[in-house]
Short mmCIF file of C-alpha atoms in Angstrom, two decimals:
data_model
loop_
_atom_site.label_atom_id
_atom_site.label_comp_id
_atom_site.label_asym_id
_atom_site.label_seq_id
_atom_site.Cartn_x
_atom_site.Cartn_y
_atom_site.Cartn_z
CA ASP A 1 -22.78 21.39 -24.27
CA ASP A 2 -20.26 21.68 -21.46
CA ASN A 3 -16.73 21.53 -22.87
CA HIS A 4 -15.06 22.41 -19.58
CA ASN A 5 -16.62 19.68 -17.45
CA PHE A 6 -16.98 16.90 -20.02
CA LEU A 7 -13.78 15.27 -18.72
CA THR A 8 -12.81 15.31 -15.07
CA MET A 9 -9.43 16.75 -14.08
CA ALA A 10 -8.21 13.23 -13.33
CA GLU A 11 -9.20 12.01 -16.82
CA CYS A 12 -7.39 14.92 -18.49
CA GLN A 13 -4.20 14.07 -16.59
CA TYR A 14 -4.49 10.39 -17.46
CA ILE A 15 -4.67 11.20 -21.20
CA ILE A 16 -1.55 13.40 -21.02
CA LYS A 17 0.37 10.81 -18.96
CA HIS A 18 -0.60 8.06 -21.44
CA GLU A 19 0.74 10.06 -24.38
CA LEU A 20 3.98 10.99 -22.60
CA GLU A 21 4.73 7.43 -21.52
CA ASN A 22 4.29 6.12 -25.05
CA LEU A 23 6.92 8.40 -26.56
CA ARG A 24 9.55 5.84 -27.59
CA ALA A 25 12.83 6.18 -29.43
CA LYS A 26 13.06 4.85 -33.01
CA ASP A 27 16.24 5.97 -34.80
CA GLU A 28 17.49 8.35 -32.09
CA LYS A 29 20.77 7.42 -30.37
CA MET A 30 20.63 10.01 -27.58
CA ILE A 31 18.53 12.83 -26.16
CA PRO A 32 19.55 16.08 -27.96
CA GLY A 33 21.93 18.13 -25.84
CA TYR A 34 22.54 15.27 -23.41
CA PRO A 35 25.03 12.80 -24.93
CA GLN A 36 25.17 10.84 -21.66
CA ALA A 37 21.50 9.86 -22.04
CA LYS A 38 21.85 7.00 -24.53
CA LEU A 39 18.77 5.71 -26.33
CA TYR A 40 18.01 2.54 -28.25
CA PRO A 41 14.93 1.64 -30.33
CA GLY A 42 11.90 1.02 -28.17
CA LYS A 43 13.22 2.87 -25.11
CA SER A 44 10.71 5.10 -23.33
CA ILE A 45 12.06 8.65 -23.70
CA VAL A 46 10.33 10.01 -20.61
CA ARG A 47 11.61 7.13 -18.48
CA ARG A 48 15.15 7.73 -19.79
CA LEU A 49 14.84 11.42 -18.88
CA LEU A 50 13.86 10.46 -15.34
CA THR A 51 16.54 7.79 -14.80
CA SER A 52 19.30 10.01 -16.22
CA GLY A 53 18.39 12.86 -13.87
CA ILE A 54 17.67 15.32 -16.71
CA LEU A 55 14.03 15.42 -15.70
CA VAL A 56 13.64 15.50 -11.94
CA GLN A 57 9.98 14.53 -11.64
CA ILE A 58 6.81 14.66 -13.68
CA PHE A 59 3.85 15.53 -11.49
CA PRO A 60 0.65 17.53 -11.89
CA LEU A 61 0.38 20.53 -9.59
CA HIS A 62 -2.41 20.54 -7.03
CA ASP A 63 -5.32 22.75 -8.03
CA ARG A 64 -5.50 25.00 -5.00
CA GLU A 65 -9.20 25.83 -5.24
CA GLU A 66 -10.32 22.27 -5.93
CA LEU A 67 -8.01 20.90 -3.23
CA LYS A 68 -9.35 23.40 -0.70
CA LYS A 69 -12.94 22.30 -1.41
CA LEU A 70 -11.97 18.62 -1.25
CA ARG A 71 -10.08 19.01 2.02
CA HIS A 72 -13.04 20.80 3.60
CA SER A 73 -15.54 18.13 2.56
CA TRP A 74 -13.16 15.23 3.19
CA TYR A 75 -11.45 15.64 6.54
CA GLY A 76 -12.36 19.19 7.51
CA ARG A 77 -15.68 18.07 8.96
CA VAL A 78 -14.24 14.96 10.68
CA LYS A 79 -17.50 13.09 10.19
CA VAL A 80 -16.96 9.34 10.53
CA GLY A 81 -18.73 7.37 7.82
CA TYR A 82 -18.82 10.16 5.27
CA GLN A 83 -16.30 10.39 2.49
CA PRO A 84 -16.96 12.36 -0.72
CA LEU A 85 -15.92 9.48 -3.00
CA ASP A 86 -17.24 11.17 -6.16
CA GLU A 87 -15.15 14.28 -5.44
CA ILE A 88 -12.10 12.14 -4.61
CA ARG A 89 -12.59 10.29 -7.88
CA CYS A 90 -12.78 13.52 -9.91
CA TYR A 91 -9.59 14.88 -8.31
CA PHE A 92 -7.45 11.78 -7.74
CA GLY A 93 -9.00 9.20 -10.06
CA GLU A 94 -10.89 5.91 -9.66
CA THR A 95 -8.02 3.87 -8.18
CA ILE A 96 -7.58 6.07 -5.12
CA ALA A 97 -11.32 6.64 -4.73
CA LEU A 98 -11.92 2.87 -4.67
CA TYR A 99 -9.22 2.42 -2.03
CA PHE A 100 -10.90 4.94 0.27
CA GLY A 101 -14.27 3.36 -0.47
CA PHE A 102 -12.91 -0.06 0.49
CA LEU A 103 -11.23 1.31 3.62
CA GLU A 104 -14.48 2.89 4.80
CA TYR A 105 -16.50 -0.24 3.95
CA PHE A 106 -14.01 -2.56 5.69
CA THR A 107 -14.07 -0.38 8.81
CA PHE A 108 -17.87 -0.66 9.08
CA ALA A 109 -17.71 -4.38 8.28
CA LEU A 110 -15.41 -4.86 11.29
CA ILE A 111 -17.97 -3.42 13.72
CA PRO A 112 -20.02 -6.67 14.13
CA MET A 113 -16.80 -8.55 14.91
CA ALA A 114 -15.82 -5.89 17.44
CA VAL A 115 -19.27 -5.91 19.11
CA ILE A 116 -19.28 -9.70 19.44
CA GLY A 117 -15.62 -9.80 20.49
CA ILE A 118 -15.99 -7.50 23.52
CA PRO A 119 -18.15 -9.89 25.64
CA TYR A 120 -15.90 -12.78 24.62
CA TYR A 121 -12.92 -10.87 25.99
CA VAL A 122 -14.67 -9.50 29.12
CA PHE A 123 -15.97 -12.89 30.29
CA ALA A 124 -12.59 -14.53 29.51
CA TRP A 125 -14.09 -17.79 28.32
CA GLU A 126 -11.43 -20.49 28.02
CA ASP A 127 -13.84 -23.03 26.57
CA TYR A 128 -12.73 -24.42 23.22
CA ASP A 129 -16.36 -24.73 22.10
CA LYS A 130 -16.58 -20.94 22.36
CA TYR A 131 -13.46 -20.65 20.19
CA VAL A 132 -15.13 -22.85 17.58
CA MET A 133 -18.31 -20.76 17.63
CA PHE A 134 -16.36 -17.52 17.19
CA ALA A 135 -14.18 -19.04 14.45
CA THR A 136 -17.31 -20.23 12.58
CA PHE A 137 -18.78 -16.74 12.74
CA ASN A 138 -15.40 -15.44 11.52
CA LEU A 139 -15.56 -17.70 8.49
CA LEU A 140 -19.09 -16.62 7.54
CA TRP A 141 -18.31 -12.95 8.19
CA SER A 142 -15.15 -12.88 6.06
CA THR A 143 -16.96 -14.55 3.15
CA VAL A 144 -20.06 -12.36 3.26
CA ILE A 145 -18.28 -9.00 3.52
CA LEU A 146 -16.10 -9.73 0.47
CA GLU A 147 -19.12 -10.74 -1.63
CA VAL A 148 -21.05 -7.63 -0.56
CA TRP A 149 -18.04 -5.48 -1.45
CA LYS A 150 -18.15 -6.80 -5.05
CA ARG A 151 -21.65 -5.36 -5.41
CA ILE A 152 -20.79 -2.02 -3.78
CA CYS A 153 -17.69 -1.73 -5.98
CA ALA A 154 -19.74 -2.49 -9.12
CA ILE A 155 -22.31 0.18 -8.18
CA MET A 156 -19.62 2.84 -7.81
CA THR A 157 -17.68 1.97 -10.99
CA TYR A 158 -20.92 1.75 -12.99
CA ARG A 159 -21.73 5.29 -11.88
CA TRP A 160 -18.20 6.41 -12.82
CA GLY A 161 -18.27 4.70 -16.22
CA THR A 162 -15.35 2.29 -15.66
CA LEU A 163 -17.24 -0.93 -14.85
CA LEU A 164 -16.76 -2.44 -18.31
CA MET A 165 -13.22 -1.22 -18.82
CA LYS A 166 -11.33 -3.71 -21.01
CA ARG A 167 -7.71 -4.59 -20.32
CA GLN A 168 -7.06 -6.70 -23.43
CA PHE A 169 -5.40 -3.82 -25.28
CA GLU A 170 -3.07 -2.49 -22.62
CA GLU A 171 -0.13 -0.48 -23.86
CA PRO A 172 3.37 -1.69 -22.90
CA ARG A 173 4.42 -0.26 -19.54
CA PRO A 174 7.01 2.57 -19.66
CA GLY A 175 9.71 0.41 -18.05
CA PHE A 176 9.33 -2.38 -20.63
CA HIS A 177 12.23 -2.55 -23.08
CA GLY A 178 13.30 -4.69 -26.02
CA VAL A 179 13.93 -4.58 -29.78
CA LEU A 180 11.30 -2.82 -31.85
CA GLY A 181 8.77 -5.08 -33.54
CA ILE A 182 5.25 -4.91 -34.96
CA ASN A 183 2.24 -5.60 -32.75
CA PRO A 184 0.06 -8.07 -34.74
CA VAL A 185 -3.15 -6.58 -33.31
CA THR A 186 -2.57 -2.84 -33.64
CA GLY A 187 0.04 -2.89 -36.42
CA ARG A 188 2.12 -0.38 -34.49
CA GLU A 189 5.78 -0.53 -33.60
CA GLU A 190 6.49 -1.46 -30.00
CA PRO A 191 9.26 -3.24 -28.01
CA VAL A 192 9.42 -7.04 -28.16
CA TYR A 193 11.08 -9.21 -25.50
CA SER A 194 11.41 -12.99 -25.40
CA SER A 195 9.05 -14.64 -22.89
CA ILE A 196 11.59 -17.48 -22.49
CA ARG A 197 14.22 -15.04 -21.19
CA ARG A 198 11.65 -13.61 -18.81
CA GLN A 199 10.75 -17.07 -17.49
CA ILE A 200 14.44 -17.88 -16.96
CA ARG A 201 14.83 -14.73 -14.89
CA ILE A 202 11.74 -15.54 -12.84
CA TYR A 203 12.47 -19.21 -12.08
CA LEU A 204 16.28 -19.19 -11.89
CA VAL A 205 16.83 -15.87 -10.08
CA SER A 206 13.67 -14.42 -8.51
CA LEU A 207 12.26 -17.69 -7.15
CA PRO A 208 15.50 -18.80 -5.39
CA PHE A 209 15.89 -15.30 -3.94
CA VAL A 210 12.34 -15.36 -2.53
CA CYS A 211 12.93 -18.84 -1.03
CA LEU A 212 16.16 -17.61 0.58
CA CYS A 213 14.31 -14.65 2.13
CA LEU A 214 11.59 -16.97 3.44
CA TYR A 215 14.24 -19.17 5.08
CA PHE A 216 15.82 -16.10 6.69
CA SER A 217 12.39 -15.03 7.99
CA LEU A 218 11.90 -18.43 9.63
CA TYR A 219 15.38 -18.23 11.14
CA VAL A 220 14.55 -14.84 12.71
CA MET A 221 11.31 -16.35 14.02
CA MET A 222 13.21 -19.10 15.86
CA ILE A 223 15.47 -16.46 17.44
CA TYR A 224 12.29 -14.74 18.66
CA PHE A 225 11.14 -17.95 20.38
CA ASP A 226 14.54 -18.26 22.06
CA LEU A 227 14.09 -14.71 23.39
CA GLU A 228 10.58 -15.59 24.60
CA GLN A 229 11.95 -18.57 26.52
CA TRP A 230 14.70 -16.42 28.04
CA ALA A 231 12.13 -13.78 29.16
CA LEU A 232 9.93 -16.50 30.67
CA ASP A 233 12.83 -18.04 32.59
CA TYR A 234 13.89 -14.59 33.83
CA HIS A 235 10.34 -13.89 35.06
CA GLU A 236 10.11 -17.23 36.90
CA GLU A 237 13.40 -16.53 38.66
CA ASN A 238 12.66 -12.93 39.74
CA GLU A 239 8.84 -12.58 39.93
CA SER A 240 8.87 -8.75 39.89
CA ASN A 241 7.03 -5.98 38.02
CA PHE A 242 10.10 -5.46 35.87
CA SER A 243 10.24 -9.14 34.93
CA SER A 244 6.53 -9.02 34.05
CA LEU A 245 7.23 -6.16 31.62
CA MET A 246 10.16 -8.10 30.17
CA LEU A 247 7.70 -10.77 28.97
CA PHE A 248 6.43 -8.29 26.34
CA VAL A 249 9.87 -7.13 25.16
CA PRO A 250 10.62 -10.06 22.78
CA SER A 251 7.25 -9.61 21.01
CA ILE A 252 7.78 -5.85 20.62
CA ILE A 253 11.30 -6.35 19.25
CA TYR A 254 10.03 -9.03 16.87
CA ALA A 255 7.20 -6.76 15.66
CA VAL A 256 9.70 -3.96 14.90
CA VAL A 257 12.04 -6.42 13.13
CA ILE A 258 9.12 -7.70 11.04
CA GLU A 259 8.29 -4.17 9.85
CA ILE A 260 11.94 -3.49 8.96
CA MET A 261 12.29 -6.80 7.09
CA ASN A 262 9.05 -6.18 5.19
CA ARG A 263 10.22 -2.78 3.99
CA ILE A 264 13.71 -3.97 2.97
CA TYR A 265 12.27 -6.95 1.14
CA ARG A 266 9.79 -4.67 -0.65
CA TYR A 267 12.65 -2.74 -2.32
CA ALA A 268 14.34 -5.99 -3.37
CA ALA A 269 11.06 -7.33 -4.80
CA GLU A 270 10.51 -4.13 -6.82
CA PHE A 271 14.03 -4.34 -8.27
CA LEU A 272 13.63 -8.00 -9.24
CA THR A 273 10.19 -7.49 -10.78
CA SER A 274 11.46 -4.56 -12.87
CA TRP A 275 14.47 -6.65 -13.95
CA GLU A 276 12.10 -9.41 -15.14
CA ASN A 277 10.88 -6.89 -17.75
CA HIS A 278 7.12 -7.51 -17.83
CA ARG A 279 5.32 -6.06 -20.82
CA LEU A 280 2.06 -5.01 -19.13
CA GLU A 281 1.53 -3.00 -15.97
CA SER A 282 -1.03 -5.56 -14.75
CA SER A 283 1.49 -8.41 -15.15
CA TYR A 284 4.15 -6.36 -13.34
CA GLN A 285 1.80 -5.61 -10.46
CA ASN A 286 0.65 -9.23 -10.15
CA HIS A 287 4.22 -10.57 -9.92
CA LEU A 288 5.23 -7.84 -7.46
CA ILE A 289 2.19 -8.43 -5.26
CA LEU A 290 2.78 -12.20 -5.27
CA LYS A 291 6.42 -11.80 -4.20
CA VAL A 292 5.62 -9.33 -1.44
CA LEU A 293 2.54 -11.15 -0.15
CA VAL A 294 4.22 -14.54 0.22
CA PHE A 295 6.99 -12.98 2.31
CA ASN A 296 4.69 -10.75 4.36
CA PHE A 297 2.27 -13.59 5.06
CA LEU A 298 5.03 -15.88 6.33
CA ASN A 299 6.83 -13.10 8.17
CA CYS A 300 3.73 -11.87 10.01
CA PHE A 301 1.72 -15.06 10.56
CA ALA A 302 4.24 -17.93 10.75
CA SER A 303 5.03 -17.33 14.43
CA LEU A 304 1.32 -17.28 15.30
CA PHE A 305 0.66 -20.57 13.47
CA TYR A 306 3.70 -22.10 15.19
CA ILE A 307 2.47 -21.04 18.64
CA ALA A 308 -1.05 -22.29 17.93
CA PHE A 309 -0.37 -25.65 16.29
CA VAL A 310 3.09 -26.64 17.56
CA LEU A 311 3.44 -25.09 21.02
CA PHE A 312 -0.33 -25.16 21.80
CA ASP A 313 0.16 -22.11 24.02
CA MET A 314 -3.01 -20.00 23.91
CA LYS A 315 -1.72 -17.46 26.41
CA LEU A 316 1.43 -16.81 24.39
CA LEU A 317 -0.64 -16.71 21.17
CA ARG A 318 -2.92 -14.06 22.65
CA GLN A 319 0.02 -12.01 23.89
CA SER A 320 1.94 -12.25 20.59
CA LEU A 321 -1.11 -11.37 18.49
CA ALA A 322 -1.93 -8.31 20.60
CA THR A 323 1.66 -7.08 20.53
CA LEU A 324 2.15 -7.65 16.79
CA LEU A 325 -1.18 -6.03 15.87
CA ILE A 326 -0.84 -2.92 18.07
CA THR A 327 2.88 -2.36 17.39
CA SER A 328 2.49 -2.69 13.60
CA GLN A 329 -0.45 -0.25 13.60
CA ILE A 330 1.49 2.36 15.59
CA LEU A 331 4.59 2.00 13.40
CA ASN A 332 2.58 2.24 10.17
CA GLN A 333 0.70 5.35 11.30
CA PHE A 334 3.97 7.01 12.26
CA ALA A 335 5.94 6.01 9.14
CA GLU A 336 3.16 6.68 6.61
CA SER A 337 1.66 9.93 7.82
CA LEU A 338 3.06 11.59 10.93
CA LEU A 339 6.76 11.54 10.01
CA PRO A 340 6.29 12.68 6.36
CA TYR A 341 3.86 15.42 7.49
CA TRP A 342 6.34 16.73 10.07
CA LEU A 343 9.19 16.73 7.53
CA GLN A 344 6.96 18.47 4.99
CA LYS A 345 6.03 21.22 7.47
CA ARG A 346 9.73 21.86 8.22
CA HIS A 347 10.58 22.04 4.52
CA LYS A 348 7.64 24.36 3.84
CA LYS A 349 8.91 26.90 6.38
CA ARG A 350 12.42 26.87 4.86
CA THR A 351 11.05 27.26 1.32
CA LYS A 352 8.82 30.20 2.26
CA LYS A 353 11.76 32.02 3.84
CA ARG A 354 13.84 31.45 0.71
CA MET A 355 11.03 32.60 -1.60
CA CYS A 356 10.47 35.79 0.42
CA SER A 357 14.11 36.74 -0.11
CA LEU A 358 13.77 36.52 -3.91
CA LYS A 359 13.11 39.71 -5.83
CA THR A 360 11.78 38.83 -9.27
CA ASP A 361 8.97 39.71 -11.60
CA THR A 362 7.88 36.06 -11.75
CA ASP A 363 4.53 35.08 -10.32
CA LEU A 364 5.82 34.22 -6.85
CA SER A 365 2.71 32.27 -5.87
CA LEU A 366 3.20 29.79 -8.74
CA VAL A 367 6.99 29.57 -8.23
CA GLU A 368 6.42 29.01 -4.54
CA GLN A 369 3.89 26.27 -5.23
CA VAL A 370 6.25 24.49 -7.65
CA ASN A 371 9.16 24.69 -5.20
CA LEU A 372 7.02 23.39 -2.37
CA GLU A 373 5.47 20.52 -4.29
CA LYS A 374 8.57 19.26 -6.05
CA GLU A 375 10.10 18.47 -2.65
CA MET A 376 7.03 16.56 -1.49
CA GLY A 377 7.14 12.77 -1.31
CA THR A 378 5.99 10.78 -4.33
CA TYR A 379 2.91 8.61 -3.86
CA PHE A 380 3.70 5.21 -5.38
CA GLY A 381 0.14 3.92 -5.51
CA THR A 382 -2.20 2.04 -3.21
CA PHE A 383 -0.02 -1.08 -2.89
CA ASP A 384 1.21 -0.38 0.67
CA ASP A 385 -2.22 0.76 1.80
CA TYR A 386 -3.94 -2.43 0.60
CA LEU A 387 -1.11 -4.53 2.04
CA GLU A 388 -1.66 -2.98 5.47
CA LEU A 389 -5.39 -3.78 5.28
CA PHE A 390 -4.62 -7.32 4.08
CA LEU A 391 -2.39 -8.03 7.10
CA GLN A 392 -5.00 -6.53 9.40
CA PHE A 393 -7.69 -8.69 7.77
CA GLY A 394 -5.46 -11.72 8.35
CA TYR A 395 -4.98 -10.97 12.05
CA VAL A 396 -8.75 -10.53 12.54
CA SER A 397 -10.10 -13.36 10.37
CA LEU A 398 -7.52 -16.00 11.38
CA PHE A 399 -6.77 -15.32 15.03
CA SER A 400 -9.40 -13.07 16.62
CA CYS A 401 -11.16 -16.13 18.11
CA VAL A 402 -8.31 -16.31 20.66
CA TYR A 403 -7.95 -12.53 20.99
CA PRO A 404 -11.44 -11.04 20.38
CA LEU A 405 -10.24 -7.44 20.84
CA ALA A 406 -8.32 -7.67 17.51
CA ALA A 407 -11.36 -6.33 15.63
CA VAL A 408 -11.78 -3.50 18.16
CA PHE A 409 -8.18 -2.33 17.64
CA ALA A 410 -8.63 -2.70 13.87
CA VAL A 411 -11.71 -0.44 13.89
CA LEU A 412 -9.94 2.22 15.97
CA ASN A 413 -6.90 2.07 13.69
CA ASN A 414 -8.99 2.34 10.51
CA ILE A 415 -10.95 5.35 11.75
CA THR A 416 -7.69 7.23 12.23
CA GLU A 417 -6.33 5.70 9.00
CA ILE A 418 -9.11 7.30 6.94
CA TYR A 419 -8.17 10.78 8.07
CA SER A 420 -4.41 10.26 8.18
CA ASP A 421 -4.52 8.92 4.60
CA ALA A 422 -6.66 11.90 3.55
CA LEU A 423 -4.13 14.23 5.16
CA LYS A 424 -1.32 12.34 3.45
CA MET A 425 -2.90 12.64 0.00
CA CYS A 426 -3.71 16.35 0.33
CA ARG A 427 -0.73 17.72 2.26
CA VAL A 428 2.19 15.28 2.30
CA TYR A 429 2.50 13.78 -1.19
CA LYS A 430 2.64 15.24 -4.66
CA ARG A 431 -0.57 14.92 -6.55
CA PRO A 432 -0.46 11.46 -8.19
CA PHE A 433 -1.53 10.80 -11.75
CA ALA A 434 -5.00 9.29 -11.97
CA GLU A 435 -5.52 5.67 -13.05
CA PRO A 436 -8.97 4.44 -14.16
CA THR A 437 -10.00 1.01 -12.87
CA ALA A 438 -13.08 -1.21 -12.65
CA ASN A 439 -12.36 -2.77 -9.22
CA ILE A 440 -9.62 -3.27 -6.63
CA GLY A 441 -7.99 -5.77 -9.00
CA VAL A 442 -6.02 -8.74 -7.74
CA TRP A 443 -6.53 -7.62 -4.14
CA GLN A 444 -10.10 -8.96 -4.27
CA VAL A 445 -8.73 -12.44 -4.96
CA ILE A 446 -6.01 -12.04 -2.33
CA PHE A 447 -8.44 -11.07 0.40
#
């Protein structure tokens, strides 16, 4: 009875994106009019257009009226604990709506840890029995909140109609390439690539590269401990306010180096995973997440485990944890939201000046919108957002018994994260294509 609202805007975009990505070459040798864009059977035409530079970017324009309503109800009211998840889902799709639902849920789940952690920190108990009690509560808390999230997630996806979404019949991902063959299930032509060749690439190239990066991470960690020892010796010799501040410098430098290494490694992991040529998007994501998580886990937590179980230095552990946690949160907030928003505002002013100087019969409002949005950053999915929460969850669940304020800082960070991410989605990035999903995927297992 209601043809206009039967499908949400996000569902309409997903259908169009699905059809575009499955346009594959058969007998064509090149894209007409562009002899430099060579094609071979099975190649995704849209992906070739993008990689050759013929097509700059495919993105759906923001719907100004819908976005205005969403922004008002989302972060215009600045009401902690309220997010219009159904409206987010209709505009951005289930994947992004579930991320914001998980972020809000995780923030509230941290509150009991923060409330219990404050008296632990204030009374400065150095009794190991108290550590054991707090660690036991940590264990129960981390188990219970993840089980409760499964139920909350199922309630939301049931309401949205994606709870029983099947993944057995996934289409090949756009980046997958190979000779054309016949799919025995669907009877349709699609690219075929030898699994043996893929395994060779994984075990003979990707695995040694990851191991080499892990070794380099450990080497940097040992340099950090040398710097810590130097700062400690300097403080013992001078005993001044300046030398006291110098004690924190090695941890701050190490935290910055960790963030830089994580981001560089991320690009290398994406390149390797694409080169492995996985057929399904889920397989691609699983291999990428595994590569990145192993490195991030070692890079961020190895020094803390070393201090705890090799050096047995609780004071240094507390100091390192506080510095790593706070520094990483500040850097992430700046790099993810504040810097892109500032750059976007500068570009918007330049574009408006240029558009005002144009004299044309074209609908200037639409041309202006296209010119503004095509220069926006591209949102590459929720991977980095979940990774940030995963590292935060690790700091709290593994080490907050020695630094109880970890949960307090995590709550404060997540409250600002909700609104900075909302700002990022509405004002900084192009509107992403929607992706339906039944849950947070492999991240549930990882947490």
